[in-house]
Short mmCIF file of C-alpha atoms in Angstrom, two decimals:
data_model
loop_
_atom_site.label_atom_id
_atom_site.label_comp_id
_atom_site.label_asym_id
_atom_site.label_seq_id
_atom_site.Cartn_x
_atom_site.Cartn_y
_atom_site.Cartn_z
CA MET Y 1460 -0.06 -0.08 0.02
CA MET Y 1461 1.21 3.54 -0.73
CA LYS Y 1462 2.71 5.50 2.02
CA TYR Y 1463 1.16 9.06 1.80
CA PHE Y 1464 3.68 11.90 2.38
CA ASP Y 1465 1.95 14.95 0.49
CA TYR Y 1466 -0.36 16.30 2.91
CA ALA Y 1467 0.69 19.78 2.25
CA ALA Y 1468 -0.72 19.14 -1.29
CA THR Y 1469 -4.02 17.86 -0.03
CA CYS Y 1470 -5.58 15.67 2.84
CA PRO Y 1471 -8.21 12.99 2.87
CA LEU Y 1472 -11.53 13.89 4.03
CA ASP Y 1473 -12.32 13.33 7.52
CA ARG Y 1474 -14.84 10.76 8.06
CA GLU Y 1475 -17.03 12.91 10.61
CA ALA Y 1476 -16.69 15.70 8.30
CA ALA Y 1477 -17.68 13.29 5.48
CA GLU Y 1478 -20.81 12.13 7.89
CA ILE Y 1479 -21.67 16.00 8.17
CA TYR Y 1480 -21.53 16.50 4.48
CA ILE Y 1481 -23.99 13.39 3.50
CA GLN Y 1482 -26.32 14.71 6.37
CA ALA Y 1483 -26.44 18.25 5.01
CA ALA Y 1484 -26.85 17.41 1.33
CA THR Y 1485 -29.54 14.90 1.95
CA GLU Y 1486 -31.55 16.47 4.81
CA HIS Y 1487 -30.76 20.18 4.64
CA PHE Y 1488 -30.26 20.87 0.84
CA GLY Y 1489 -32.34 24.00 0.62
CA ASN Y 1490 -30.83 27.15 -1.06
CA SER Y 1491 -29.75 29.49 1.65
CA GLN Y 1492 -31.38 32.46 -0.52
CA SER Y 1493 -34.58 30.88 -0.67
CA LEU Y 1494 -37.25 32.34 1.68
CA HIS Y 1495 -39.27 29.02 2.67
CA ASP Y 1496 -38.31 26.94 5.64
CA MET Y 1497 -35.94 24.93 3.99
CA GLY Y 1498 -33.90 27.80 2.74
CA SER Y 1499 -34.05 29.43 6.32
CA THR Y 1500 -32.50 26.08 7.72
CA ALA Y 1501 -29.79 26.19 5.07
CA GLU Y 1502 -29.25 29.91 5.99
CA ASN Y 1503 -29.06 29.20 9.72
CA ILE Y 1504 -26.54 26.49 9.03
CA LEU Y 1505 -24.52 28.83 7.14
CA GLU Y 1506 -24.55 31.31 9.77
CA VAL Y 1507 -23.56 28.83 12.61
CA CYS Y 1508 -20.72 28.06 10.47
CA ARG Y 1509 -19.76 31.51 9.74
CA ARG Y 1510 -19.71 32.36 13.60
CA GLU Y 1511 -17.66 29.11 14.35
CA PHE Y 1512 -14.83 30.27 11.77
CA SER Y 1513 -15.11 33.76 13.42
CA ASN Y 1514 -14.62 32.14 16.73
CA LEU Y 1515 -11.62 29.97 15.59
CA LEU Y 1516 -10.03 33.12 14.20
CA ASP Y 1517 -11.07 35.68 16.81
CA VAL Y 1518 -12.13 37.99 14.24
CA GLU Y 1519 -15.85 39.50 13.54
CA SER Y 1520 -18.25 37.07 11.80
CA ALA Y 1521 -19.35 39.81 9.29
CA GLY Y 1522 -15.78 39.53 7.76
CA ILE Y 1523 -16.00 35.88 7.06
CA PHE Y 1524 -16.85 34.71 3.44
CA PHE Y 1525 -17.29 31.13 2.18
CA THR Y 1526 -15.48 30.23 -1.03
CA SER Y 1527 -14.80 27.37 -3.30
CA GLY Y 1528 -11.14 27.14 -2.07
CA GLY Y 1529 -7.66 28.71 -1.25
CA SER Y 1530 -7.23 30.13 -4.88
CA GLU Y 1531 -10.38 31.76 -5.14
CA SER Y 1532 -10.05 33.10 -1.62
CA ASN Y 1533 -6.80 34.68 -2.72
CA PHE Y 1534 -8.18 36.20 -5.78
CA LEU Y 1535 -11.34 37.58 -4.16
CA SER Y 1536 -9.55 38.77 -1.20
CA ILE Y 1537 -6.81 40.93 -2.93
CA MET Y 1538 -9.50 42.22 -5.57
CA ALA Y 1539 -11.80 43.35 -2.48
CA LEU Y 1540 -8.85 45.08 -0.90
CA LEU Y 1541 -7.92 46.83 -4.11
CA SER Y 1542 -11.66 48.12 -4.28
CA ALA Y 1543 -11.09 49.43 -0.61
CA LEU Y 1544 -7.72 51.03 -0.63
CA ARG Y 1545 -7.07 53.68 2.29
CA LYS Y 1546 -4.90 55.86 -0.09
CA LYS Y 1547 -4.35 56.69 -3.75
CA GLY Y 1548 -1.26 54.50 -5.33
CA LYS Y 1549 -0.71 51.77 -7.83
CA HIS Y 1550 2.19 49.72 -6.21
CA ILE Y 1551 1.78 46.62 -4.60
CA ILE Y 1552 4.44 44.33 -2.72
CA THR Y 1553 4.21 40.66 -2.54
CA GLY Y 1554 6.61 37.71 -2.20
CA ALA Y 1555 8.53 36.09 -5.14
CA ALA Y 1556 7.49 32.44 -3.86
CA GLU Y 1557 3.76 33.35 -3.51
CA HIS Y 1558 1.21 30.44 -4.48
CA SER Y 1559 0.54 30.53 -8.36
CA SER Y 1560 -3.13 31.98 -7.57
CA VAL Y 1561 -1.55 35.32 -5.93
CA TYR Y 1562 1.64 35.20 -8.44
CA ASN Y 1563 -0.55 34.96 -11.49
CA LEU Y 1564 -3.02 37.50 -10.37
CA MET Y 1565 -0.08 40.07 -9.73
CA LYS Y 1566 1.05 39.44 -13.16
CA LYS Y 1567 -2.38 40.06 -14.67
CA LEU Y 1568 -2.60 43.34 -12.46
CA GLU Y 1569 0.97 44.41 -13.91
CA THR Y 1570 -0.92 44.30 -17.49
CA GLU Y 1571 -3.43 46.58 -15.96
CA GLY Y 1572 -1.15 49.42 -14.88
CA TRP Y 1573 -0.11 48.31 -11.54
CA GLU Y 1574 3.42 48.18 -10.20
CA VAL Y 1575 4.38 45.02 -8.39
CA THR Y 1576 7.49 44.54 -6.31
CA TYR Y 1577 8.37 40.77 -5.91
CA LEU Y 1578 10.42 40.19 -2.60
CA PRO Y 1579 13.08 37.64 -2.39
CA LEU Y 1580 13.46 35.04 0.52
CA ASN Y 1581 16.48 34.77 2.35
CA ARG Y 1582 18.33 31.29 2.87
CA LYS Y 1583 16.15 30.67 5.74
CA GLY Y 1584 13.20 30.83 3.29
CA GLN Y 1585 11.79 34.01 4.98
CA ILE Y 1586 11.08 37.66 3.55
CA GLU Y 1587 13.13 39.96 5.66
CA TYR Y 1588 11.21 42.52 7.50
CA ASP Y 1589 13.52 45.22 6.45
CA SER Y 1590 13.01 44.44 2.63
CA VAL Y 1591 9.48 45.21 2.98
CA ILE Y 1592 10.41 48.55 4.32
CA LYS Y 1593 12.91 49.25 1.70
CA ALA Y 1594 10.31 48.29 -1.05
CA ALA Y 1595 7.56 50.48 0.38
CA ARG Y 1596 6.81 53.95 -1.31
CA LYS Y 1597 4.28 56.43 -0.73
CA GLU Y 1598 2.28 54.94 -3.58
CA THR Y 1599 2.42 51.49 -2.07
CA VAL Y 1600 -1.39 50.48 -1.24
CA LEU Y 1601 -1.17 46.68 -0.68
CA VAL Y 1602 1.19 44.03 0.47
CA SER Y 1603 0.25 40.10 0.07
CA ILE Y 1604 2.70 37.80 1.59
CA HIS Y 1605 1.76 34.07 2.44
CA HIS Y 1606 1.84 33.17 6.27
CA GLY Y 1607 3.44 29.81 5.81
CA ASN Y 1608 5.47 28.73 2.72
CA PRO Y 1609 3.79 25.91 0.77
CA GLU Y 1610 7.17 24.21 -0.28
CA ILE Y 1611 9.53 24.54 2.60
CA GLY Y 1612 7.15 25.47 5.57
CA THR Y 1613 8.91 28.36 6.77
CA LEU Y 1614 6.73 31.12 8.63
CA GLN Y 1615 6.81 34.94 7.63
CA PRO Y 1616 7.13 37.69 10.14
CA LEU Y 1617 3.60 38.63 9.36
CA GLU Y 1618 2.89 40.63 12.70
CA ALA Y 1619 5.67 42.84 12.29
CA ILE Y 1620 4.95 43.57 8.53
CA ALA Y 1621 1.52 44.17 9.71
CA ALA Y 1622 2.29 46.87 12.26
CA PHE Y 1623 4.53 48.39 9.35
CA CYS Y 1624 1.56 48.33 7.08
CA LYS Y 1625 -0.82 49.61 9.44
CA SER Y 1626 1.63 52.92 10.02
CA GLN Y 1627 1.57 53.53 6.31
CA ASP Y 1628 -2.16 53.15 5.59
CA VAL Y 1629 -1.19 50.20 3.55
CA LEU Y 1630 -3.50 47.22 3.29
CA LEU Y 1631 -2.20 43.57 4.01
CA HIS Y 1632 -3.51 40.17 2.59
CA SER Y 1633 -2.04 36.86 3.67
CA ASP Y 1634 -2.62 33.37 2.06
CA CYS Y 1635 -2.95 31.25 5.26
CA VAL Y 1636 -3.74 28.09 3.45
CA GLN Y 1637 -0.78 26.22 4.79
CA THR Y 1638 -1.28 27.39 8.45
CA PHE Y 1639 -4.83 27.29 9.39
CA GLY Y 1640 -5.51 24.12 11.44
CA LYS Y 1641 -1.94 23.49 11.79
CA ILE Y 1642 -0.65 26.18 14.12
CA PRO Y 1643 -2.62 28.98 16.00
CA ILE Y 1644 -3.07 31.89 13.23
CA ALA Y 1645 -5.64 34.19 15.65
CA SER Y 1646 -3.04 36.70 16.12
CA ILE Y 1647 -2.39 36.98 12.49
CA ALA Y 1648 -6.12 37.10 11.60
CA ARG Y 1649 -6.40 40.42 14.13
CA SER Y 1650 -3.20 41.86 12.32
CA VAL Y 1651 -4.07 41.52 8.80
CA ASP Y 1652 -6.81 43.18 6.57
CA ALA Y 1653 -7.63 39.87 4.83
CA LEU Y 1654 -6.39 36.26 4.84
CA SER Y 1655 -7.42 32.99 2.93
CA ILE Y 1656 -7.75 29.44 3.87
CA SER Y 1657 -8.69 26.17 2.11
CA GLY Y 1658 -10.77 23.30 3.54
CA HIS Y 1659 -8.86 20.25 1.89
CA LYS Y 1660 -5.72 21.37 3.61
CA PHE Y 1661 -7.13 20.76 7.12
CA TYR Y 1662 -9.01 17.42 6.19
CA GLY Y 1663 -12.31 19.24 4.86
CA PRO Y 1664 -13.87 18.57 1.51
CA LYS Y 1665 -12.01 19.72 -1.73
CA GLY Y 1666 -13.98 22.79 -3.35
CA THR Y 1667 -14.20 24.53 -0.03
CA GLY Y 1668 -12.67 27.35 1.44
CA ALA Y 1669 -12.90 30.84 3.38
CA ALA Y 1670 -11.80 34.34 3.16
CA TYR Y 1671 -11.53 37.08 5.90
CA ILE Y 1672 -11.94 40.57 4.94
CA ASN Y 1673 -11.96 43.32 7.65
CA PRO Y 1674 -15.54 44.35 7.96
CA ARG Y 1675 -14.63 47.94 8.68
CA LEU Y 1676 -13.31 48.07 5.12
CA ALA Y 1677 -15.82 49.52 2.39
CA TRP Y 1678 -14.88 46.91 -0.42
CA LYS Y 1679 -17.05 46.59 -3.49
CA PRO Y 1680 -18.28 43.28 -5.22
CA LEU Y 1681 -16.29 42.30 -7.87
CA ILE Y 1682 -19.35 41.48 -10.11
CA ALA Y 1683 -22.25 44.10 -9.50
CA GLY Y 1684 -25.30 42.46 -8.65
CA THR Y 1685 -24.03 39.53 -6.80
CA ALA Y 1686 -26.30 38.36 -4.25
CA HIS Y 1687 -24.64 35.39 -2.41
CA GLU Y 1688 -22.24 36.06 0.39
CA LYS Y 1689 -23.16 39.86 0.69
CA GLY Y 1690 -21.59 40.14 -3.00
CA PHE Y 1691 -18.39 38.55 -2.26
CA ARG Y 1692 -18.81 35.70 -4.97
CA PRO Y 1693 -21.50 34.57 -7.28
CA GLY Y 1694 -23.06 31.26 -7.16
CA THR Y 1695 -25.14 28.96 -4.89
CA VAL Y 1696 -23.66 28.58 -1.41
CA ASN Y 1697 -22.09 25.01 -0.96
CA ILE Y 1698 -23.86 24.36 2.52
CA PRO Y 1699 -22.98 20.59 2.74
CA GLY Y 1700 -19.16 21.50 1.99
CA ILE Y 1701 -19.15 24.45 4.35
CA ALA Y 1702 -20.66 22.22 7.15
CA ALA Y 1703 -18.12 19.65 6.50
CA MET Y 1704 -15.23 22.05 6.24
CA THR Y 1705 -16.59 23.68 9.70
CA MET Y 1706 -16.41 20.12 11.27
CA ALA Y 1707 -12.99 19.60 9.98
CA ALA Y 1708 -11.86 22.92 11.27
CA GLN Y 1709 -13.06 22.40 14.89
CA LYS Y 1710 -11.61 19.04 14.81
CA ALA Y 1711 -8.17 20.44 13.71
CA HIS Y 1712 -8.05 22.94 16.56
CA LEU Y 1713 -9.14 20.27 19.17
CA ILE Y 1714 -6.10 18.29 18.24
CA MET Y 1715 -3.65 20.94 17.18
CA GLU Y 1716 -1.53 21.22 20.09
CA ALA Y 1717 -0.98 17.30 20.22
CA GLU Y 1718 -0.58 16.86 16.65
CA THR Y 1719 2.25 19.75 16.58
CA VAL Y 1720 4.25 17.74 19.39
CA ARG Y 1721 3.83 14.66 17.22
CA MET Y 1722 4.81 16.18 13.92
CA ARG Y 1723 7.94 17.62 15.71
CA LYS Y 1724 9.02 14.29 17.00
CA LEU Y 1725 8.46 12.82 13.47
CA ARG Y 1726 10.53 15.58 11.94
CA SER Y 1727 13.24 14.77 14.48
CA LEU Y 1728 13.11 11.22 13.73
CA PHE Y 1729 13.49 11.85 10.13
CA ARG Y 1730 16.36 14.40 10.80
CA GLU Y 1731 18.20 11.80 13.15
CA THR Y 1732 17.89 9.06 10.48
CA LEU Y 1733 19.67 11.29 8.03
CA SER Y 1734 22.29 12.78 10.28
CA ASP Y 1735 24.95 11.03 8.70
CA MET Y 1736 24.06 12.44 5.29
CA THR Y 1737 24.18 16.07 5.91
CA ASP Y 1738 27.06 16.59 3.41
CA ARG Y 1739 24.66 15.15 0.55
CA VAL Y 1740 21.26 15.90 1.79
CA GLN Y 1741 19.83 19.33 2.71
CA ILE Y 1742 16.66 20.40 4.51
CA PHE Y 1743 15.71 23.83 3.84
CA GLY Y 1744 14.44 26.38 6.39
CA ASP Y 1745 14.47 24.06 9.40
CA ASP Y 1746 14.44 26.52 12.22
CA GLU Y 1747 11.69 25.00 14.59
CA ALA Y 1748 10.51 28.45 15.85
CA TYR Y 1749 9.60 29.56 12.34
CA GLN Y 1750 8.55 26.52 10.97
CA ILE Y 1751 5.48 24.47 10.28
CA PRO Y 1752 6.59 21.19 11.67
CA GLY Y 1753 4.91 18.88 9.02
CA ILE Y 1754 6.48 20.13 5.99
CA LEU Y 1755 10.02 19.34 4.81
CA GLY Y 1756 11.67 21.03 1.85
CA MET Y 1757 14.82 19.30 0.67
CA SER Y 1758 17.21 18.09 -1.87
CA ILE Y 1759 19.90 15.48 -2.53
CA LYS Y 1760 23.02 16.99 -3.97
CA GLY Y 1761 23.39 15.60 -7.63
CA ILE Y 1762 19.95 14.06 -8.10
CA GLU Y 1763 16.75 15.96 -9.73
CA GLY Y 1764 14.01 16.09 -7.36
CA GLN Y 1765 11.71 14.66 -10.03
CA TYR Y 1766 13.92 11.51 -10.04
CA VAL Y 1767 13.61 11.27 -6.23
CA MET Y 1768 10.02 11.46 -6.58
CA LEU Y 1769 9.72 8.86 -9.08
CA GLU Y 1770 12.06 6.54 -7.11
CA CYS Y 1771 9.99 7.08 -3.96
CA ASN Y 1772 6.82 6.39 -5.72
CA ARG Y 1773 8.26 3.23 -7.11
CA LYS Y 1774 9.14 2.09 -3.40
CA GLY Y 1775 5.59 3.07 -2.39
CA TYR Y 1776 6.16 6.53 -1.03
CA ALA Y 1777 3.94 9.62 -2.43
CA ILE Y 1778 6.02 12.68 -1.97
CA SER Y 1779 6.18 15.90 -4.41
CA THR Y 1780 8.52 18.22 -6.23
CA GLY Y 1781 6.53 21.33 -5.01
CA THR Y 1782 3.23 22.67 -4.87
CA ALA Y 1783 0.54 20.86 -6.73
CA CYS Y 1784 -0.26 24.09 -8.61
CA HIS Y 1785 3.19 24.21 -10.11
CA THR Y 1786 3.94 20.49 -10.57
CA GLY Y 1787 4.38 19.92 -14.46
CA MET Y 1788 6.14 23.14 -15.25
CA VAL Y 1789 9.68 23.00 -16.61
CA SER Y 1790 10.74 25.75 -14.26
CA PRO Y 1791 11.96 24.89 -10.83
CA ALA Y 1792 10.12 25.60 -7.60
CA LYS Y 1793 9.32 29.27 -7.12
CA THR Y 1794 10.81 28.96 -3.37
CA MET Y 1795 14.17 27.78 -4.64
CA THR Y 1796 14.41 30.70 -7.15
CA ALA Y 1797 13.26 33.30 -4.44
CA MET Y 1798 15.83 31.98 -2.28
CA GLY Y 1799 18.58 32.50 -4.91
CA ILE Y 1800 19.03 28.88 -5.74
CA THR Y 1801 19.04 28.48 -9.51
CA GLY Y 1802 20.08 26.08 -12.22
CA LYS Y 1803 20.52 22.42 -11.78
CA GLU Y 1804 20.75 22.85 -7.92
CA ALA Y 1805 17.03 24.28 -7.98
CA LYS Y 1806 15.86 21.33 -9.79
CA GLU Y 1807 17.16 18.96 -7.17
CA PHE Y 1808 14.29 20.30 -4.71
CA PHE Y 1809 11.52 17.97 -3.59
CA ARG Y 1810 8.87 17.90 -0.61
CA ILE Y 1811 7.97 15.61 2.03
CA SER Y 1812 5.01 16.45 4.24
CA PHE Y 1813 3.48 14.65 7.24
CA GLY Y 1814 -0.18 14.24 8.24
CA ARG Y 1815 -2.58 12.57 10.91
CA GLU Y 1816 -1.87 8.93 9.56
CA THR Y 1817 1.85 9.30 9.40
CA LYS Y 1818 3.32 6.71 11.24
CA ALA Y 1819 7.16 6.73 12.99
CA GLU Y 1820 8.08 3.67 11.25
CA ASP Y 1821 7.05 4.82 7.75
CA VAL Y 1822 8.92 8.10 8.50
CA GLU Y 1823 11.95 6.02 9.35
CA ALA Y 1824 11.61 3.92 6.46
CA LEU Y 1825 11.38 6.90 4.05
CA ALA Y 1826 14.33 8.56 5.20
CA LYS Y 1827 16.36 5.36 4.90
CA THR Y 1828 15.19 5.43 1.40
CA ILE Y 1829 16.25 8.94 1.01
CA ALA Y 1830 19.56 7.90 2.41
CA GLU Y 1831 20.14 5.19 -0.20
CA LEU Y 1832 19.31 7.61 -3.08
CA SER Y 1833 21.91 9.86 -1.73
CA LEU Y 1834 24.38 7.15 -1.54
CA HIS Y 1835 23.47 5.98 -5.11
CA ALA Y 1836 24.32 9.71 -6.23
CA SER Y 1837 27.59 9.90 -4.50
CA ALA Y 1838 28.80 6.79 -6.10
CA PHE Y 1839 28.74 8.68 -9.62
#
């Protein structure tokens, strides 16, 4: 049976969440916009879920909007902020290693007259706080920086960046897809103007997500006349998916502390098993204080990451060569490029990520497989 080590890409649907989905889809299937009793029941479920997410994030429920996932949340959040700017200007700051949903939107905005500065990562995989200050101008109106890097798991200094943005009347958005449900982010939610999350990253159903927009911002609907979610997005609201995602979010938060301890132990076991291979195997951004413990971005000197992935797959381990939205592209992982790692070395990158079903014996066995591959590379 295949051992799954790609939880940063997606998680299986939690069984309790699946049961909630079926119940909502078969018993409470009314349209939340309908005026009859079944519509009212659906609307009540929706609002209970909205309040629960506001509690988990420690923000006002009026700022929670449900979407089809992280990519849509990123897109709609950024567009909402651009419609509610605190000052005039056409300059945006973002990271060079943002998720493709943010990066591609920035490229589109550039064609529409916006100027975008892409900040690099240091060798630890972080955006330097000083680089944000240096990049800022009087025309800067928006900053969009992810909380947790999706390829190597490093955490960005968002609270410090948020304080600076606030002092300059600059709005701040953060992609929190990789961190929600894995580490506490309530302090981040209170600091930013908008954030994005995705249900399938914390064992909710695919096609579900949420965005938080500071309710004190007078944002405008992207499409005039949109009725659902107070104009935030068009389309019938996915009540069963939202109910299941809410269940998954509650469970993730209940077990978060215990899972963090377990993930750190698994990470330590993995590193210890490879301790004799540090001259050939590199783990990027491995500072525990600024790290999602379940994500390991790494490389084997002299072997392309795609080859490592295929060999691991052949031996029964599912790993990846970066974010799923980037897989299949010829270019190396954006994180490597943003860290100044280029050429052959950049293409050596691969990612391993742990989840609830990850067992210590499987982690040790995978580490030994990686070690064998590194020895094979050194023989040539």
